[in-house]
């Protein structure tokens, strides 16, 4: 075993570049040419490949570090290279002794120093030797840009290969970025890259030459179209001499197939996907649509871990939901800047928690909302009568304390609403206490402080507590305990307006009451229409725990209590 220092290669820029992704972990075995680190220059994102096979013994950089050519990235434990390369040399010598006539062709295969040094060279040298042994000849062909789906003058944002590299068929050579998509241009065949005629920032169109490939004798273009073989062979000498032409003859060029590859890169609604070639390759192998993956890297770049999380979630959802079609479709945001100026603001903690809670409830709870109207004409008259006393007590007497007290009364009468569902244990948890949350709209977002033992408190006590909770909520002075333990929630938009809405159940509760603005309506009293103050109520409930008949019983009872609060005494 020996230790090899893996350093930053020449990435075509002098200044330090940022490490944006580390693709390997300490102790991980890595193959030669496998990407180990992703760095980002001004112009492009570049994957640094591992120079040879081995096991990562230490990682010397962190995400965000700035590195230059020659800086140490990581250390690699490799198999004894000297023995291996000696064996290779011996094998090569033996092969050459057996095939002395092939000297004229060997120059091509010795071209890349990389091949002699790296572990990957083992396979390359062997295949080169066997190719020579079988007497196959290489042809040098131009690689040209395929049909770009209507795009023209598309910028080269990544160059993934160097002259002298041994290239596999379909291996990505360069990455182009149009205003619609990022596209990898794959090699049409396997062989040795003799020349590379593009660099970062170049603008390419269909037919432009990317470079010249010494195509392996039995692969590539010839394998795609055996009819072209004889034609290609007869023109091979003119191909080599005309290698610098930018617009090759159609029969000359190793045309990159107008491949499905490229179409896959054009994402839905033209959204851009920022991802490196290794991530794209993995996505192709897994059949994942990168446009659906939320990238957590810089500028929304999709990292390998993002892809893993996405695929895992898809598999889990498919398993939990039965058929794969039941999986929740993910969505990716468009590039809003493409439509005009924007400003980005990070969500604060309350917003993040609210978003997560709402999503959890919406996805888990089969919601149904029961609507009703309570005649609060008498209640309102009573409330107004109490105004002077309220002022004396220093409290504001709104309809809310009456609603709290009335809901507590109904929860006691209909205890099936004062439960939580424990589906994991297949049981119902019945609560012997009546704690009710009230939704409070604060500048920082929605919070729900909980008023305890509502059934045991007077209207004055509740009025005082409502004021105190709302005040503390708006000043962000609530403790976590103030927002826990609720059995039911009231969300009152009455002071703001609206006729009805569908509130979302506040898990693990099973019901929530939405209250809208009271308004006078004509009501028939048996002989004539009279004006009555009607309060709109919207009761959302978890249909797994509550059935529709119970919901109707709840609102009906609540309406009668609010219509005549003497019911509270019964
Ligand atoms: N119909 C008509 N008027 C109403 C009313 C209703 N349903 N509810 C309240 N009002 C009146 C009050 O009586 C008060 O008027 P007066 O001063 O003349 O009595 C006025 O509207 C203002 O009331 P308020 O908003 O100060 O007090 P409140 O007790 O009604 O509400 C609170 C307190 C904290 C619940 C409220 O301020 C709030 O934040 N509501 C928003 C809740 C929310 O965002 N819910 C949506 C959550 S998402 O599902």
Short mmCIF file of N, CA, C and O in Angstrom, two decimals, residues 182-247:
data_model
loop_
_atom_site.label_atom_id
_atom_site.label_comp_id
_atom_site.label_asym_id
_atom_site.label_seq_id
_atom_site.Cartn_x
_atom_site.Cartn_y
_atom_site.Cartn_z
N UNK A 182 -29.28 23.05 -19.36
CA UNK A 182 -27.88 22.67 -19.37
C UNK A 182 -27.79 21.31 -20.05
O UNK A 182 -28.59 20.43 -19.77
N UNK A 183 -26.86 21.18 -20.98
CA UNK A 183 -26.79 19.95 -21.77
C UNK A 183 -25.39 19.40 -21.75
O UNK A 183 -24.43 20.13 -21.93
N UNK A 184 -25.29 18.11 -21.55
CA UNK A 184 -24.01 17.43 -21.70
C UNK A 184 -23.90 16.94 -23.13
O UNK A 184 -24.87 16.40 -23.67
N UNK A 185 -22.75 17.10 -23.71
CA UNK A 185 -22.54 16.55 -25.04
C UNK A 185 -21.72 15.28 -24.87
O UNK A 185 -20.55 15.34 -24.45
N UNK A 186 -22.29 14.14 -25.16
CA UNK A 186 -21.59 12.88 -24.94
C UNK A 186 -20.73 12.49 -26.14
O UNK A 186 -20.97 12.93 -27.27
N UNK A 187 -19.74 11.66 -25.89
CA UNK A 187 -18.90 11.17 -26.98
C UNK A 187 -19.68 10.15 -27.80
O UNK A 187 -20.38 9.30 -27.24
N UNK A 188 -19.56 10.21 -29.11
CA UNK A 188 -20.31 9.28 -29.95
C UNK A 188 -19.69 7.89 -29.96
O UNK A 188 -20.32 6.93 -30.41
N UNK A 189 -18.44 7.78 -29.51
CA UNK A 189 -17.76 6.49 -29.59
C UNK A 189 -16.66 6.47 -28.55
O UNK A 189 -16.34 7.49 -27.94
N UNK A 190 -16.07 5.33 -28.34
CA UNK A 190 -14.93 5.26 -27.44
C UNK A 190 -13.65 5.44 -28.23
O UNK A 190 -13.61 5.15 -29.43
N UNK A 191 -12.63 5.92 -27.57
CA UNK A 191 -11.35 6.13 -28.24
C UNK A 191 -10.48 7.07 -27.46
O UNK A 191 -10.71 7.32 -26.27
N UNK A 192 -9.46 7.61 -28.14
CA UNK A 192 -8.54 8.54 -27.49
C UNK A 192 -8.83 9.94 -28.04
O UNK A 192 -8.95 10.11 -29.26
N UNK A 193 -8.95 10.91 -27.14
CA UNK A 193 -9.20 12.27 -27.59
C UNK A 193 -7.89 12.86 -28.10
O UNK A 193 -7.01 13.18 -27.32
N UNK A 194 -7.80 12.99 -29.41
CA UNK A 194 -6.55 13.48 -30.01
C UNK A 194 -6.44 15.00 -29.89
O UNK A 194 -5.37 15.53 -29.74
N UNK A 195 -7.54 15.68 -30.05
CA UNK A 195 -7.50 17.14 -29.98
C UNK A 195 -8.82 17.64 -29.41
O UNK A 195 -9.86 17.03 -29.61
N UNK A 196 -8.70 18.76 -28.69
CA UNK A 196 -9.90 19.39 -28.13
C UNK A 196 -9.90 20.83 -28.61
O UNK A 196 -8.94 21.56 -28.33
N UNK A 197 -10.93 21.22 -29.35
CA UNK A 197 -10.86 22.55 -29.94
C UNK A 197 -11.80 23.56 -29.29
O UNK A 197 -12.07 24.60 -29.86
N UNK A 198 -12.34 23.23 -28.10
CA UNK A 198 -13.21 24.21 -27.44
C UNK A 198 -12.68 24.51 -26.05
O UNK A 198 -11.98 23.70 -25.46
N UNK A 199 -13.02 25.67 -25.56
CA UNK A 199 -12.66 25.98 -24.17
C UNK A 199 -13.82 26.72 -23.51
O UNK A 199 -14.80 27.11 -24.18
N UNK A 200 -13.70 26.91 -22.22
CA UNK A 200 -14.78 27.53 -21.45
C UNK A 200 -15.16 28.87 -22.05
O UNK A 200 -14.29 29.66 -22.43
N UNK A 201 -16.47 29.11 -22.11
CA UNK A 201 -16.93 30.40 -22.60
C UNK A 201 -17.18 30.43 -24.09
O UNK A 201 -17.85 31.34 -24.59
N UNK A 202 -16.66 29.45 -24.85
CA UNK A 202 -16.93 29.42 -26.29
C UNK A 202 -18.42 29.27 -26.53
O UNK A 202 -19.14 28.68 -25.71
N UNK A 203 -18.86 29.81 -27.66
CA UNK A 203 -20.28 29.66 -28.02
C UNK A 203 -20.36 28.67 -29.18
O UNK A 203 -19.70 28.89 -30.21
N UNK A 204 -21.14 27.63 -29.03
CA UNK A 204 -21.19 26.59 -30.06
C UNK A 204 -22.58 26.43 -30.63
O UNK A 204 -23.58 26.64 -29.93
N UNK A 205 -22.61 26.03 -31.90
CA UNK A 205 -23.87 25.74 -32.58
C UNK A 205 -23.76 24.36 -33.21
O UNK A 205 -22.67 23.79 -33.28
N UNK A 206 -24.89 23.89 -33.69
CA UNK A 206 -24.92 22.57 -34.33
C UNK A 206 -23.85 22.48 -35.42
O UNK A 206 -23.71 23.40 -36.24
N UNK A 207 -23.08 21.40 -35.43
CA UNK A 207 -22.09 21.17 -36.48
C UNK A 207 -20.70 21.66 -36.13
O UNK A 207 -19.73 21.27 -36.78
N UNK A 208 -20.56 22.51 -35.12
CA UNK A 208 -19.22 22.98 -34.73
C UNK A 208 -18.40 21.81 -34.22
O UNK A 208 -18.93 20.90 -33.57
N UNK A 209 -17.11 21.90 -34.46
CA UNK A 209 -16.23 20.81 -34.05
C UNK A 209 -15.81 20.98 -32.59
O UNK A 209 -15.38 22.06 -32.18
N UNK A 210 -15.95 19.89 -31.86
CA UNK A 210 -15.54 19.91 -30.45
C UNK A 210 -14.10 19.42 -30.35
O UNK A 210 -13.31 19.91 -29.55
N UNK A 211 -13.74 18.43 -31.14
CA UNK A 211 -12.38 17.87 -31.09
C UNK A 211 -12.27 16.70 -32.03
O UNK A 211 -13.18 16.42 -32.83
N UNK A 212 -11.13 16.03 -31.96
CA UNK A 212 -10.92 14.85 -32.80
C UNK A 212 -10.73 13.62 -31.91
O UNK A 212 -10.00 13.67 -30.91
N UNK A 213 -11.38 12.56 -32.32
CA UNK A 213 -11.34 11.32 -31.56
C UNK A 213 -10.71 10.21 -32.41
O UNK A 213 -11.13 10.00 -33.56
N UNK A 214 -9.68 9.56 -31.85
CA UNK A 214 -9.14 8.36 -32.51
C UNK A 214 -10.05 7.23 -32.06
O UNK A 214 -9.97 6.74 -30.93
N UNK A 215 -10.96 6.87 -32.96
CA UNK A 215 -12.03 5.94 -32.60
C UNK A 215 -11.47 4.53 -32.49
O UNK A 215 -10.71 4.09 -33.35
N UNK A 216 -11.84 3.82 -31.41
CA UNK A 216 -11.43 2.42 -31.28
C UNK A 216 -11.92 1.64 -32.48
O UNK A 216 -13.04 1.87 -32.98
N UNK A 217 -11.12 0.67 -32.90
CA UNK A 217 -11.38 -0.05 -34.14
C UNK A 217 -12.75 -0.67 -34.25
O UNK A 217 -13.38 -0.62 -35.30
N UNK A 218 -13.26 -1.26 -33.14
CA UNK A 218 -14.50 -2.02 -33.29
C UNK A 218 -15.68 -1.36 -32.59
O UNK A 218 -16.65 -1.97 -32.27
N UNK A 219 -15.53 -0.06 -32.33
CA UNK A 219 -16.61 0.57 -31.57
C UNK A 219 -17.12 1.84 -32.24
O UNK A 219 -16.75 2.17 -33.34
N UNK A 220 -17.88 2.56 -31.48
CA UNK A 220 -18.27 3.92 -31.83
C UNK A 220 -19.14 3.99 -33.06
O UNK A 220 -20.11 3.28 -33.20
N UNK A 221 -18.75 4.87 -33.93
CA UNK A 221 -19.60 5.17 -35.08
C UNK A 221 -19.88 3.91 -35.86
O UNK A 221 -21.00 3.65 -36.26
N UNK A 222 -18.81 3.10 -36.04
CA UNK A 222 -18.99 1.91 -36.85
C UNK A 222 -20.00 0.97 -36.23
O UNK A 222 -20.76 0.33 -36.92
N UNK A 223 -20.02 0.93 -34.90
CA UNK A 223 -20.98 0.03 -34.27
C UNK A 223 -22.39 0.58 -34.38
O UNK A 223 -23.35 -0.15 -34.32
N UNK A 224 -22.53 1.89 -34.54
CA UNK A 224 -23.88 2.46 -34.66
C UNK A 224 -24.44 2.26 -36.05
O UNK A 224 -25.62 2.14 -36.27
N UNK A 225 -23.53 2.28 -37.05
CA UNK A 225 -24.01 2.17 -38.41
C UNK A 225 -22.97 1.43 -39.23
O UNK A 225 -22.03 2.02 -39.72
N UNK A 226 -23.16 0.14 -39.34
CA UNK A 226 -22.15 -0.64 -40.02
C UNK A 226 -22.02 -0.24 -41.47
O UNK A 226 -20.98 -0.41 -42.09
N UNK A 227 -23.06 0.35 -42.08
CA UNK A 227 -22.98 0.79 -43.46
C UNK A 227 -21.97 1.90 -43.65
O UNK A 227 -21.45 2.10 -44.73
N UNK A 228 -21.74 2.65 -42.56
CA UNK A 228 -20.80 3.78 -42.69
C UNK A 228 -19.36 3.32 -42.65
O UNK A 228 -18.46 4.05 -43.00
N UNK A 229 -19.13 2.08 -42.16
CA UNK A 229 -17.76 1.64 -41.93
C UNK A 229 -16.89 1.75 -43.16
O UNK A 229 -15.84 2.38 -43.15
N UNK A 230 -17.34 1.13 -44.25
CA UNK A 230 -16.49 1.10 -45.42
C UNK A 230 -16.26 2.51 -45.94
O UNK A 230 -15.15 2.90 -46.28
N UNK A 231 -17.32 3.30 -45.90
CA UNK A 231 -17.21 4.68 -46.37
C UNK A 231 -16.21 5.45 -45.50
O UNK A 231 -15.33 6.14 -45.98
N UNK A 232 -16.32 5.24 -44.19
CA UNK A 232 -15.42 5.95 -43.27
C UNK A 232 -13.98 5.52 -43.49
O UNK A 232 -13.08 6.34 -43.49
N UNK A 233 -13.78 4.23 -43.70
CA UNK A 233 -12.42 3.75 -43.88
C UNK A 233 -11.78 4.34 -45.13
O UNK A 233 -10.64 4.75 -45.13
N UNK A 234 -12.55 4.41 -46.19
CA UNK A 234 -11.97 4.92 -47.42
C UNK A 234 -11.63 6.40 -47.32
O UNK A 234 -10.80 6.90 -48.05
N UNK A 235 -12.30 7.11 -46.42
CA UNK A 235 -12.04 8.55 -46.33
C UNK A 235 -11.15 8.91 -45.15
O UNK A 235 -10.93 10.08 -44.88
N UNK A 236 -10.63 7.91 -44.44
CA UNK A 236 -9.94 8.22 -43.19
C UNK A 236 -8.72 9.11 -43.38
O UNK A 236 -8.44 9.96 -42.55
N UNK A 237 -7.99 8.96 -44.47
CA UNK A 237 -6.79 9.78 -44.61
C UNK A 237 -7.17 11.24 -44.82
O UNK A 237 -6.58 12.14 -44.24
N UNK A 238 -8.21 11.49 -45.59
CA UNK A 238 -8.61 12.88 -45.79
C UNK A 238 -9.17 13.46 -44.51
O UNK A 238 -9.07 14.65 -44.25
N UNK A 239 -9.77 12.60 -43.67
CA UNK A 239 -10.28 13.07 -42.38
C UNK A 239 -9.17 13.64 -41.54
O UNK A 239 -9.28 14.70 -40.96
N UNK A 240 -8.08 12.87 -41.47
CA UNK A 240 -6.99 13.31 -40.61
C UNK A 240 -6.37 14.61 -41.13
O UNK A 240 -6.08 15.51 -40.37
N UNK A 241 -6.24 14.70 -42.42
CA UNK A 241 -5.62 15.91 -42.93
C UNK A 241 -6.52 17.12 -42.78
O UNK A 241 -6.06 18.24 -42.63
N UNK A 242 -7.82 16.89 -42.79
CA UNK A 242 -8.75 18.02 -42.68
C UNK A 242 -9.26 18.23 -41.27
O UNK A 242 -10.31 18.79 -41.07
N UNK A 243 -8.48 17.82 -40.31
CA UNK A 243 -8.96 17.85 -38.92
C UNK A 243 -9.24 19.24 -38.39
O UNK A 243 -10.01 19.40 -37.47
N UNK A 244 -8.65 20.26 -38.94
CA UNK A 244 -8.86 21.58 -38.36
C UNK A 244 -10.09 22.30 -38.92
O UNK A 244 -10.44 23.37 -38.46
N UNK A 245 -10.76 21.71 -39.90
CA UNK A 245 -11.98 22.35 -40.41
C UNK A 245 -13.02 22.44 -39.31
O UNK A 245 -13.23 21.52 -38.55
N UNK A 246 -13.69 23.58 -39.26
CA UNK A 246 -14.70 23.70 -38.20
C UNK A 246 -16.02 23.09 -38.61
O UNK A 246 -16.78 22.64 -37.78
N UNK A 247 -16.34 23.07 -39.91
CA UNK A 247 -17.60 22.46 -40.34
C UNK A 247 -17.26 21.22 -41.16
O UNK A 247 -16.93 21.31 -42.33
#
